[in-house]
Each structure stands twice: as C-alpha cells, then as structure tokens.
Coordinates of C-alpha atoms in Angstrom, one line a residue:
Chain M
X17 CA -37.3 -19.2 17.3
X18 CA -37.8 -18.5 13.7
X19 CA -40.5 -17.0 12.3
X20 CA -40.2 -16.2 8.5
X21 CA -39.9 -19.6 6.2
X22 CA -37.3 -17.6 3.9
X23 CA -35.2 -14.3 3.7
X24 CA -32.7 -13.0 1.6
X25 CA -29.7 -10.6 1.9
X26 CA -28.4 -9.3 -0.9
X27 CA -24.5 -8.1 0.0
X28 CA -24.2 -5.3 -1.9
X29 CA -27.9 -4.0 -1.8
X30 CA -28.3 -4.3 2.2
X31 CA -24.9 -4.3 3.4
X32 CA -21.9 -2.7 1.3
X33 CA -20.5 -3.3 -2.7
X34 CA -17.5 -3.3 -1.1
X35 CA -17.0 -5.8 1.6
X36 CA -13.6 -5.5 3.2
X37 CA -11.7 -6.5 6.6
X38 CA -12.2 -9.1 9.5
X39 CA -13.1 -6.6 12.4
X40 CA -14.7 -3.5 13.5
X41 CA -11.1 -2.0 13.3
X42 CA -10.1 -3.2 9.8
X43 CA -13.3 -1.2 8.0
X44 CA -16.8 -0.1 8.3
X45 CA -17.7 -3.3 6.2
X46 CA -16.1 -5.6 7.9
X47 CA -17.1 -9.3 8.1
X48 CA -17.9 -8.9 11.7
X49 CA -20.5 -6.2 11.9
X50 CA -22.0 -8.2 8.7
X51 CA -22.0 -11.2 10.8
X52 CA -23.9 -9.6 13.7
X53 CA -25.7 -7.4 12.1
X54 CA -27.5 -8.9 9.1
X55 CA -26.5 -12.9 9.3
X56 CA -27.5 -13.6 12.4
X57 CA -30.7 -11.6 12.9
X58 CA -31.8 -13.6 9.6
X59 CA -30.5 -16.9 10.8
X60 CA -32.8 -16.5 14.2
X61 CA -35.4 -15.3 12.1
X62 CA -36.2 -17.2 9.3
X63 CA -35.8 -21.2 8.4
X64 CA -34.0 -20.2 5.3
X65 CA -31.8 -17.3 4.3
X66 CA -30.2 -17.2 0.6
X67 CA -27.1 -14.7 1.0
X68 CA -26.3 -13.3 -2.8
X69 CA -22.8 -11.6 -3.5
X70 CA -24.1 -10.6 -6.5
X71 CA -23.0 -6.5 -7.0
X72 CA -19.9 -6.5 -4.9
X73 CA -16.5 -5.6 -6.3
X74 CA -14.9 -8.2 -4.4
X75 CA -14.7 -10.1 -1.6
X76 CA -11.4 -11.1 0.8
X77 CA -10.8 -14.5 2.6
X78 CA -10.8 -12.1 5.8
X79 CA -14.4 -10.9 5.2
X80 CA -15.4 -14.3 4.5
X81 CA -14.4 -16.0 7.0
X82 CA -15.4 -14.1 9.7
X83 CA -18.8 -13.4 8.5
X84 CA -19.1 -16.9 7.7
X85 CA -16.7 -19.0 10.0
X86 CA -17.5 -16.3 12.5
X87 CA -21.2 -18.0 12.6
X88 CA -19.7 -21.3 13.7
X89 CA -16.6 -20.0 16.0
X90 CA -18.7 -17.0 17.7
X91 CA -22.5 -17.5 17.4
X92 CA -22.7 -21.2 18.0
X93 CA -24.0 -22.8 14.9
X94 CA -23.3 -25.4 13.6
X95 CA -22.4 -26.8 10.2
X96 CA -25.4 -29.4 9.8
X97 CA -27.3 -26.5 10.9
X98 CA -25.7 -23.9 8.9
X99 CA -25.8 -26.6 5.6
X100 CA -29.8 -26.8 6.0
X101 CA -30.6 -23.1 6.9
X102 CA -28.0 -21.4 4.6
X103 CA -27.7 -20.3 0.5
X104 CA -24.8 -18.7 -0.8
X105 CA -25.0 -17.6 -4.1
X106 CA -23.0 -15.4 -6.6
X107 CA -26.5 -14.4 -8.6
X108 CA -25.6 -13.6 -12.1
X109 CA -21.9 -13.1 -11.7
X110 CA -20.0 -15.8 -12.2
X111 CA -16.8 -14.1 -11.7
X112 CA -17.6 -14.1 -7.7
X113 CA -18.1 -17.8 -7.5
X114 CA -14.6 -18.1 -5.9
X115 CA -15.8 -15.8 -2.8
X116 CA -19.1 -18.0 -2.7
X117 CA -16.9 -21.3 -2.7
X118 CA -14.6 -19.9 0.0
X119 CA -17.6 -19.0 1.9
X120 CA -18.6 -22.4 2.5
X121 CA -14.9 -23.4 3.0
X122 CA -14.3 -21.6 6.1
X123 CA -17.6 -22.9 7.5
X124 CA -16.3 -26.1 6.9
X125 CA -12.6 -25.4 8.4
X126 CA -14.3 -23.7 11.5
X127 CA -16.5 -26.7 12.3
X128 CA -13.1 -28.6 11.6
X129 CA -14.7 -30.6 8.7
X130 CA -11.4 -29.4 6.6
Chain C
X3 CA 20.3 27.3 26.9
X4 CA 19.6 30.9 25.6
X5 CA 16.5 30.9 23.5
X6 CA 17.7 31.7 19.5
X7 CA 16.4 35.1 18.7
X8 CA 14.2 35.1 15.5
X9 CA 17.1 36.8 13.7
X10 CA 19.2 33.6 14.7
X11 CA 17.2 31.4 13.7
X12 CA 16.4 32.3 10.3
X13 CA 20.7 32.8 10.2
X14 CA 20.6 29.4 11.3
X15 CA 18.7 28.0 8.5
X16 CA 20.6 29.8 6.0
X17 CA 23.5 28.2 7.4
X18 CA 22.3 24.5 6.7
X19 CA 21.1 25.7 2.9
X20 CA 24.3 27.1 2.3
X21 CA 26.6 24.3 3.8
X22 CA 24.2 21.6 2.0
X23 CA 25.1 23.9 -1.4
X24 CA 29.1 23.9 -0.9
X25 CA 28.7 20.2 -1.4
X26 CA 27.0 20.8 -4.6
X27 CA 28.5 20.6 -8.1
X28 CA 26.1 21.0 -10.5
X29 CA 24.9 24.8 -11.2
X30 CA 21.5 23.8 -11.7
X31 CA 21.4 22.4 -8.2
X32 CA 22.8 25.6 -6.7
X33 CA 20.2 27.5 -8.3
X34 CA 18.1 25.2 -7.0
X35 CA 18.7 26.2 -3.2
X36 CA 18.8 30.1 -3.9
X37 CA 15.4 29.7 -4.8
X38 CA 14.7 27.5 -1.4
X39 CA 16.0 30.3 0.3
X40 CA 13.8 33.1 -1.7
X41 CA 17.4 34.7 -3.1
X42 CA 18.4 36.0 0.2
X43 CA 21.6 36.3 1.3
X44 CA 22.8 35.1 4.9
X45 CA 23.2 37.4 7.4
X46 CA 24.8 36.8 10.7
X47 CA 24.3 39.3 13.7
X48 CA 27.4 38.0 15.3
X49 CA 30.6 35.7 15.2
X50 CA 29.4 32.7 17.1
X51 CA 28.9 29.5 15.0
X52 CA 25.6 28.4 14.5
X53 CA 23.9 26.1 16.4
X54 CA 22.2 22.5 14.8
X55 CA 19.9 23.3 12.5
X56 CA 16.0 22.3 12.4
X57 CA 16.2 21.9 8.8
X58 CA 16.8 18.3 7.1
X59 CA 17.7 18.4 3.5
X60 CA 17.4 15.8 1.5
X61 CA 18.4 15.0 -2.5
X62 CA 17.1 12.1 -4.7
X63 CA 19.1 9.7 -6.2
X64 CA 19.4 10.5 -10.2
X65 CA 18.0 6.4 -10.8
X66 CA 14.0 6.7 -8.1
X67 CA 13.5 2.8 -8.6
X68 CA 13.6 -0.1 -6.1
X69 CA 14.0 -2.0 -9.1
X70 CA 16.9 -0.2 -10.2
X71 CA 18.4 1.6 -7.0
X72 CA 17.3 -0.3 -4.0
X73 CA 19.7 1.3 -1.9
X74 CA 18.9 4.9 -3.2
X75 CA 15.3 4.7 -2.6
X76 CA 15.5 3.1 0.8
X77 CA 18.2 5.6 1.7
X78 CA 15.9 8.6 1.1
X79 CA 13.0 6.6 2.6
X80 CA 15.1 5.9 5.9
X81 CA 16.5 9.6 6.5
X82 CA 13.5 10.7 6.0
X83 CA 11.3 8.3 8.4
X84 CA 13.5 8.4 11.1
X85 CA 13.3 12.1 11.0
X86 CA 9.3 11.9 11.4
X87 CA 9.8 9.9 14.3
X88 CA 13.0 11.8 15.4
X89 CA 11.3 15.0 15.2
X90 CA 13.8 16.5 15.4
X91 CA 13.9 19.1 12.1
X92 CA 10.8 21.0 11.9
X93 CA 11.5 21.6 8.1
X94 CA 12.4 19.3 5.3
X95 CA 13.4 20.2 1.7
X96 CA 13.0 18.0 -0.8
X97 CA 15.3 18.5 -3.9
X98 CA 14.5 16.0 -6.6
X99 CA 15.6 17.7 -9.5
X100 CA 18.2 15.4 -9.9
X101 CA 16.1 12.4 -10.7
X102 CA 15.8 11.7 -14.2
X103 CA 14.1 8.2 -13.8
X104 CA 11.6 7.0 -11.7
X105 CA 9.6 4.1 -10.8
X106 CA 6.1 3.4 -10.0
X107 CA 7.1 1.9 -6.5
X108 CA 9.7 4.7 -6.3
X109 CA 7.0 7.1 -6.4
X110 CA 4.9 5.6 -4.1
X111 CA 7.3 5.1 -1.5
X112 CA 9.1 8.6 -1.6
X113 CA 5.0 10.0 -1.5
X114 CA 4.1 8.0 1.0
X115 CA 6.8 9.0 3.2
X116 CA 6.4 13.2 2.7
X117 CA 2.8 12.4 3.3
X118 CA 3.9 10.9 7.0
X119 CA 6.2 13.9 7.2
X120 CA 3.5 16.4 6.2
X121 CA 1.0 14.9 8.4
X122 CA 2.8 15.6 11.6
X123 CA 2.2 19.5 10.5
X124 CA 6.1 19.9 10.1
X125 CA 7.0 21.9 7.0
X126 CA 7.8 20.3 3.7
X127 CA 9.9 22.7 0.9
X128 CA 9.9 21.1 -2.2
X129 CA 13.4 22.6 -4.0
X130 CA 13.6 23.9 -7.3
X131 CA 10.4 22.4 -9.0
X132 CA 11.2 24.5 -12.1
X133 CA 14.1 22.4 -12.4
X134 CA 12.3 18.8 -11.7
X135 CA 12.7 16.2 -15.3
X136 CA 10.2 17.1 -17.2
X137 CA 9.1 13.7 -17.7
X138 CA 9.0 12.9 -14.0
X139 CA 7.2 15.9 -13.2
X140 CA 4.2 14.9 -15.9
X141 CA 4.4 11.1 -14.0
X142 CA 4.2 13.1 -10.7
X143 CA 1.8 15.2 -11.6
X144 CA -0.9 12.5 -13.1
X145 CA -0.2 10.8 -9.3
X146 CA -1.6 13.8 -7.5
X147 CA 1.9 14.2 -6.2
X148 CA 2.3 18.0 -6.6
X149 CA -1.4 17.8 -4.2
X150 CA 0.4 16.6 -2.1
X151 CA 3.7 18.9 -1.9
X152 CA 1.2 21.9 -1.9
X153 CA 2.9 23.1 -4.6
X154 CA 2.3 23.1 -8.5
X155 CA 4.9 22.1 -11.2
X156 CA 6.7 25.6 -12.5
X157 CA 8.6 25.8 -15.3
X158 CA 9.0 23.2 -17.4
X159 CA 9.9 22.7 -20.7
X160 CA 8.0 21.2 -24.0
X161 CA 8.7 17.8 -24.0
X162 CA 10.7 15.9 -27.1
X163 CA 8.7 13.9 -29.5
X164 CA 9.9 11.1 -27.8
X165 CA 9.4 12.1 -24.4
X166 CA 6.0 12.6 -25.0
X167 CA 5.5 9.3 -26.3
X168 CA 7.2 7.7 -23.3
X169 CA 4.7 9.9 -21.2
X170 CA 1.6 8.6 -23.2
X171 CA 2.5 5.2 -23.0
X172 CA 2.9 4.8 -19.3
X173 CA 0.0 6.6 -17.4
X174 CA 0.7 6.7 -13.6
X175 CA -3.1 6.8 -11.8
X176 CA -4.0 9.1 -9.3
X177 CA -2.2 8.0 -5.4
X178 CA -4.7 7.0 -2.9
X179 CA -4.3 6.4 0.9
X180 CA -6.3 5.4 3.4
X181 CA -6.1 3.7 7.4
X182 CA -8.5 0.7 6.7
X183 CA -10.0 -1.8 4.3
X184 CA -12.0 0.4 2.0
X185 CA -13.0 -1.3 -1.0
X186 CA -14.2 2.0 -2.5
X187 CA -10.8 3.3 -2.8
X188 CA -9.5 0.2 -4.8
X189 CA -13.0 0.6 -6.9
X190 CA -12.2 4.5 -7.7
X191 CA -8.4 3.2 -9.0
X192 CA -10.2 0.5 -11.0
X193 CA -12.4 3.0 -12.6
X194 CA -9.2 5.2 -13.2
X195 CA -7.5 2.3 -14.7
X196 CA -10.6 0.9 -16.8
X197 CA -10.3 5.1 -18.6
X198 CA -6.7 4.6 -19.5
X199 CA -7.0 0.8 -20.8
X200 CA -9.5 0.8 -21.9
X201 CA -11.0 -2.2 -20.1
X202 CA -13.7 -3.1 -18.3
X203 CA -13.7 -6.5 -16.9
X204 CA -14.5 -7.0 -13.3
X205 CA -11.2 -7.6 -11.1
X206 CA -13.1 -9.6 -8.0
X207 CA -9.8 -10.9 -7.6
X208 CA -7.7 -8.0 -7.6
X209 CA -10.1 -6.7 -5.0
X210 CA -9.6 -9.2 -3.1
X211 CA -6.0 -9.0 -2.7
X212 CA -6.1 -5.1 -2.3
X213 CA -8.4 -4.9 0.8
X214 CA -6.8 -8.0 2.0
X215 CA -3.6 -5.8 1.8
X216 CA -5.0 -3.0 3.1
X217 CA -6.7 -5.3 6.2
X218 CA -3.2 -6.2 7.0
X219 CA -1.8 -2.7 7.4
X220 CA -4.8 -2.7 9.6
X221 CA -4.1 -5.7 11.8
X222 CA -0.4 -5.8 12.0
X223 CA 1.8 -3.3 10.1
X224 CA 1.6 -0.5 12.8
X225 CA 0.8 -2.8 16.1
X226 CA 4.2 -1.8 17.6
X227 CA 4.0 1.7 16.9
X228 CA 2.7 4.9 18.4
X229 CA 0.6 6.0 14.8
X230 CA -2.0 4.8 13.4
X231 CA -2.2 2.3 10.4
X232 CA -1.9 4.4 7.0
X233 CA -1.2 2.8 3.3
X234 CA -1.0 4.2 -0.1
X235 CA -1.9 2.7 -3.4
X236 CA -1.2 3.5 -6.8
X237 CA -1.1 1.8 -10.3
X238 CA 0.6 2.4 -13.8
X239 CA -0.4 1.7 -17.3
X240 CA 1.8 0.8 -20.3
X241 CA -0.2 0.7 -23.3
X242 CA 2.5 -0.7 -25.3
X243 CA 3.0 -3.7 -23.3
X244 CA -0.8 -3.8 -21.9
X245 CA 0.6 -4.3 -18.7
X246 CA -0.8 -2.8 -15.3
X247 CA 1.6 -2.1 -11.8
X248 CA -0.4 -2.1 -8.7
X249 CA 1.5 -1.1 -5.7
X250 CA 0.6 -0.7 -2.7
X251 CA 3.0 0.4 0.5
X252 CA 2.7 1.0 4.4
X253 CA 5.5 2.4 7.0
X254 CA 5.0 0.0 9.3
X255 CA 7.4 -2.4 11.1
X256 CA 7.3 -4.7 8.1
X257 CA 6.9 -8.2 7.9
X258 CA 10.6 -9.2 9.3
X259 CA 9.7 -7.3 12.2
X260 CA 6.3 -8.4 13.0
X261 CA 6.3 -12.3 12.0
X262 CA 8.9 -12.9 14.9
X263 CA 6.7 -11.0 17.6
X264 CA 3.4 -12.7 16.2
X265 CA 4.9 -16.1 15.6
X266 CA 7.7 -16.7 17.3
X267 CA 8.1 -20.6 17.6
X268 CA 6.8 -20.7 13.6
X269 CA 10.1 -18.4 13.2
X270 CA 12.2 -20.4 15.8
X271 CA 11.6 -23.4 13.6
X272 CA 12.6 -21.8 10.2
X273 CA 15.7 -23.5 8.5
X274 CA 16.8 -19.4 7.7
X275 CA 15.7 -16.4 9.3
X276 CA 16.8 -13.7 7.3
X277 CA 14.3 -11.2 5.9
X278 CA 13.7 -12.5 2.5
X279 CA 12.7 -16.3 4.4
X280 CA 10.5 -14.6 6.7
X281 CA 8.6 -12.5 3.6
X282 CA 7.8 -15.9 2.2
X283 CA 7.6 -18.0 5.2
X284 CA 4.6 -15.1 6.3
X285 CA 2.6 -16.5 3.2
X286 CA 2.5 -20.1 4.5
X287 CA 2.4 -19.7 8.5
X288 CA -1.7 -20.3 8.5
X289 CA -1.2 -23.8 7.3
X290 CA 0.9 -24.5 10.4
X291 CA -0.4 -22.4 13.4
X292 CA -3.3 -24.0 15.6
X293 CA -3.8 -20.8 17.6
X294 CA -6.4 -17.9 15.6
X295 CA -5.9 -20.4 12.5
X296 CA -8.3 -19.0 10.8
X297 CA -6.4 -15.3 10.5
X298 CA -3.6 -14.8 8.4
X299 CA -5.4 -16.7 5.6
X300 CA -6.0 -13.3 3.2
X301 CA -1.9 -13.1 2.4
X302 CA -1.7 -17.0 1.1
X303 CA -5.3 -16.6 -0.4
X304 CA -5.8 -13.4 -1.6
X305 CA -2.5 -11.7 -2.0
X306 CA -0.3 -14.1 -3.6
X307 CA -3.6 -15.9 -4.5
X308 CA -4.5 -13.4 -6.9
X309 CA -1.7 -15.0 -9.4
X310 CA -3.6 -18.5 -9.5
X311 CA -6.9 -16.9 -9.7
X312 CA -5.4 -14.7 -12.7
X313 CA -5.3 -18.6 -13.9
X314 CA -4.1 -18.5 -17.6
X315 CA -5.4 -15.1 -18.7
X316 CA -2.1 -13.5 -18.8
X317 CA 1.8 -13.3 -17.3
X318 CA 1.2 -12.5 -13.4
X319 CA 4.3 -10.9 -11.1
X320 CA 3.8 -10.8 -7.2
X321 CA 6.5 -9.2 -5.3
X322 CA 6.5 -8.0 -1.6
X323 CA 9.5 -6.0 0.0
X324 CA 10.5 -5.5 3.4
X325 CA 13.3 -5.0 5.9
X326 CA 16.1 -6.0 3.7
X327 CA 13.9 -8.8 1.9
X328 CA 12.6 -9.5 -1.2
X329 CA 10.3 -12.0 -2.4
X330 CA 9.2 -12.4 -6.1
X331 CA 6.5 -14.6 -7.6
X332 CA 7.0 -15.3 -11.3
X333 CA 3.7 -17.0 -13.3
X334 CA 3.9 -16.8 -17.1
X335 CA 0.3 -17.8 -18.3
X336 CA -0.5 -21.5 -18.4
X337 CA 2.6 -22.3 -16.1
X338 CA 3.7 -22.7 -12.7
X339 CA 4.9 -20.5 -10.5
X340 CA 8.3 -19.8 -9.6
X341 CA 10.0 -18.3 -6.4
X342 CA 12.7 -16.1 -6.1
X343 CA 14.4 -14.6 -2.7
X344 CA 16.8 -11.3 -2.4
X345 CA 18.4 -9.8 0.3
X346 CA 19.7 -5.9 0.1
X347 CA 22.3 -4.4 2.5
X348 CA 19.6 -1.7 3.0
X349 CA 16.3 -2.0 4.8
X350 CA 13.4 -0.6 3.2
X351 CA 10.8 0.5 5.8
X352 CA 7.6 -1.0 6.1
X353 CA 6.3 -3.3 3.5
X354 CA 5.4 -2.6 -0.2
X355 CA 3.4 -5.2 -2.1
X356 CA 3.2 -5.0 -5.6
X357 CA 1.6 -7.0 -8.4
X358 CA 2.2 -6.8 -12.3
X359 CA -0.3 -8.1 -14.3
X360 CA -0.5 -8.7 -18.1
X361 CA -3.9 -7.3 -19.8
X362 CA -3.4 -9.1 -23.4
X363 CA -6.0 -10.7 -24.7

C-alpha cells in the first residue's frame, strides 16, 4: 500500500559512492542489501521513486542487476509495474548514463523482454 | 622421532643457507646469504647429517616480467604457493638481488604471493636488500612493497642520470588488497593516479571493471579452497607514453580450473579445451547458459567491456592470465578489436587481469 506520491534515493548520498558486488558476500554495498534495503521499502511506499546515480564512482553490471533485476526475479514486480513506478537517472553526470541504461536492461532481461 | 634440540635446529638452518650458497656463483650473491645468516658461522654439535630443513629459499629470475619471462615468474610464484599450502617450511628467504628488470604484473604477482606467505604468520627473510637494483628497489619501494617485507631498502646507490629518468617516467602506485568489492580501494588508486598524471577525468568505467574483478575473486576464485578470497591491485604510469597499467591478481584456482566445475556441459561443448579457450570462452558463457543467466554478466560487460566503453578515446589492451592461458584483447582507437590466444608450458596460479590504457588526448 503506498503512501507517499514520490521519493527519491540518491545512490551515493543514501546508500554508498561506491556501489560494488551482487551479494551480501561480495561487499558491504552490494546490489542486494541496496535492493532490500532502500528500493523496495520505497517501491512499497511511494507511487513514484526517482533513483539518481549521480556521485558514484562507478557502477558494475553485478550491482545493477541485482539491485535492479533482483526487483523482478526476487521481490515480484513486474516490468509494467516497475516501468510506471520507477526513474533512473544519472543527474548531472553524463559519464554514468551507461550504468543508468544497463539498469533498465536487466529489468528488461529479468522479465525476459530481452 | 627425537625432537631437534634448539642447537640443531639453528645447525640445521645453517645447513640449507650454506648448501643453497655452494650453488652460487656470483660474489655478490654469497654475500648476500652471510648477511641472511647474521655472519655466523655453522656449528655442528655432532657428526650426524642434518635433517630436512624448514627453510625454503628462493631466488628471482634476473628478467621479473610475465611479459618477458613467463616461466620465471610463474616458477617463483609456484614454489612459493605450494609452499603456503604445503606448510611445510616455516621460513622463506627471498633473494631478489638478482633481478635487474621488473614488471608491473611481475611485481604484483611475486607481492601478492609473500603477502599469502606472510599472512599464514610463517617467517619471511628478505636477502641482501643492500644489494637489490637500485632501480627496482625505488619501483618497489613507491608500491609499498618494502611495507610489506617488514623491512626497509638499505644501501643503495645514487642512481645514473638515466636511471633516474627511467624512474621518473614510470611511477608504480601504491599496492592495494582487499577480500571483497570495495569500490573505495579502486577510488584511493584513482586518486593516486590522477597525482602522477595529472588527470582528472572520471573513470566510471574503469570502476566498473575493477569491482567487477574484484566481485569475482569474491564469487569464484577461491570457491574450492580452504582460504578466503584475497586480490591485489596496482597500477603504473609512463609519462612519456601517457599510458596507464592496471593490474589486478588473485591466488585462486583460476579460470581453467573453475569454468569446468561451474559449467561443465558449456566446457563439454567447446571445440578446444585448453586453458587459453577456456579464458576467452569464460567471457561469453552468459550468452549461452539458461541456469543463474543473469550472473557472469560483469566479465563480458564490464571487464572486457571497459575496452568498448573506452570507445575512441585512446589505444585500449585487455589481457587475463591463467593456468597456462593467455588471452589478449587488442583495440587501437577507432578500430575493432582483435583477439589473441597463448598457451605457456608453465601455469601461473590464479588469475591476473590486466588492462593498458592510453591517456593521450
């Protein structure tokens, strides 16, 4: 039940400027505890959550496609869903437009639109 | 067996120094192991021949470069790995004052391996620093490898005007390690580089393929093995050339070992199996697995992916050894890539990646 019409998360503000790893084991910012502990809670929360990448150094296809793909594969949401509720944005920097492009390619390839 | 009385023991080491010095030629190198052995002379408190020693001793090749001495490199790495895992020797001693070139990967590889050695608390001797190149020493030294020998460079000369030219041009950043994907270690060598090149652009991609590196040391390198994940990471600057080495290494299995137990039918179905095929056929294997095909992406998108993303700014070089494979991606910028497979007779342990990049404007 969502409550809040929009939220944001900034990566590198709320989470870590240095996102790194699939899982728990890889790192302490992994794409997993990302996934559960800052996507989701937003995604139940509010109608609309803009996710910026704007301040990290970086961002792997592991990272991104379990915080991201993760959503579909693990949490049960899917890409209609994910497509109307869900902003990903590189802010200022264009030089991160890559990660924000993968981003929406591995929720694409984990609903098996790809 | 009788325990060794302390008296034996120490005749015992002796023994191996001196033995490992009657196969020396060079008077330098026989000065070299007086000073190991603190100038003593051996003593023996009777006539029975000693008994195996606990001390490995081990001297560097003259040429430290897997570009240049493949087999020399992966020959110190080898005796020296096996004898972590042997542990059998409580004491190594390292003599490198016979190297008079070395690489950045050489470097990398020969550090990470005393750091495994040193980390399992058994006692590293570094031989005859005084005597080290006085070239490689400054290299070593800018690495932090002297931090980690626990011992400081003694000794050396004033370097030639030409030396110290060499020396300026090619800086050698500080070596970093680490068990996990930590961004912030890649971020501190970025910052190291940025003060010797003098550059500041953001690397997003280069990041990338680092952590992605490092996530697979995480994931796979050390899944068949008692220890836990380690990697080290390093870089090199040549000013002349404007052209930056990133390496980075683990002591894992390597890929030759752990593609086969991961993906067995993928590896049934390869035309060739050797090590080299395996290297590259590792970089494609997402594209054809239906089980976890989502993992595996970050070594086709990120590490080898780094050279398209690196687009047409500059010449890009991707190369990843392992076992007794090589695999080398060529880009010049503006063109394709191109592929190129080698196979050694030795194996190298673990896997090094390592990616040359071209910083011209």
């Amino acid at each position: 039940m969502t409550s809040q019409v929009r939220e944001q998360i900034s990566v590198a503000r709320d989470f870590s400027p240095y996102p790194a790893g699939r899982y728990e084991d890889d790192g302490d910012y992994c794409g997993q505890r990302f996934r559960e502990g800052h996507l989701v809670p937003a995604l139940r929360r509010a109608e609309c959550v803009e996710v910026s990448f704007e301040g990290v150094y970086g961002c792997g296809s592991s990272f991104l496609d379990e915080a991201f793909g993760g959503l579909v594969r693990e949490d049960g949401f899917t890409k209609e869903q994910l497509d109307r509720q869900l902003v990903i944005s590189a802010g200022d920097d264009s030089s991160l437009a890559d990660s924000v492009k993968l981003a929406d390619e591995y929720i694409a390839r984990a609903a098996g639109h790809a | 067996m009788k325990k060794p009385t302390v008296k034996r023991t120490h005749w015992n080491r002796i023994h191996a120094l001196n033995s490992f010095r009657r196969k020396l030629v060079s008077a330098s190198k026989a000065k070299a192991l007086r000073r190991a052995t603190g100038g003593r002379a051996p003593i023996a408190d009777d006539d029975t021949e000693p008994v195996v020693s606990d001390l490995l001793v081990v001297h560097c090749p003259e040429v430290f470069s897997l570009e240049e001495n493949f087999a020399g490199v992966a020959e110190v790495v080898t005796r020296i790995r096996t004898a972590v895992t042997r542990r059998k020797e409580k004491e190594l001693a390292i003599d490198m004052s016979g190297i008079r070139h070395m690489s950045t990967t050489g470097a990398l590889v020969l550090a990470a391996v005393l750091d495994l050695w040193s980390a399992g608390r058994e006692k590293l001797l570094p031989v005859a620093v005084d005597q080290w190149d006085s070239v490689v020493t400054r290299q070593l030294e800018d690495m932090g490898f002297f931090d980690l020998l626990r011992t400081t460079p003694t000794g050396q000369r004033v370097l030639a005007e030409e030396e110290r030219e060499g020396v300026e041009r090619v800086r050698y950043l500080k070596l970093r390690s680490g068990e996990k994907a930590e961004g912030i270690e890649f971020q501190a060598l970025h910052n190291d580089l940025n003060a010797v090149a003098g550059e500041s652009r953001p690397m997003p991609r280069l990041y990338a393929a680092v952590t992605e590196a490092m996530t697979n040391v995480a994931q796979h390198a050390y899944r068949a093995r008692a220890r836990r994940p380690q990697w080290w990471l390093t870089a090199s600057y040549d000013s002349r050339s404007r052209r930056v080495d990133v390496v980075i290494c683990d002591l894992g299995a390597g890929i030759p070992t752990t593609l086969p137990r991961r993906h067995g039918e993928f590896v049934k179905r390869l035309a060739r199996n050797d090590d080299a095929h395996l290297i590259q056929a590792a970089h494609e294997i997402h594209r054809t697995q239906s089980k976890d095909a989502h993992r595996g992406v970050g070594l086709n998108n990120d590490i080898r992916g780094f050279m398209d993303g690196f687009g047409d700014q500059g010449d890009v070089t991707y190369r990843v050894v392992s076992g007794r494979g090589e695999y080398i991606c060529t880009k010049p910028a503006g063109l394709n890539r191109t592929d190129r497979l080698l196979t050694h007779n030795m194996a190298l342990s673990g896997t090094l990646i390592q990616w040359t990049i071209d910083l011209r404007p």
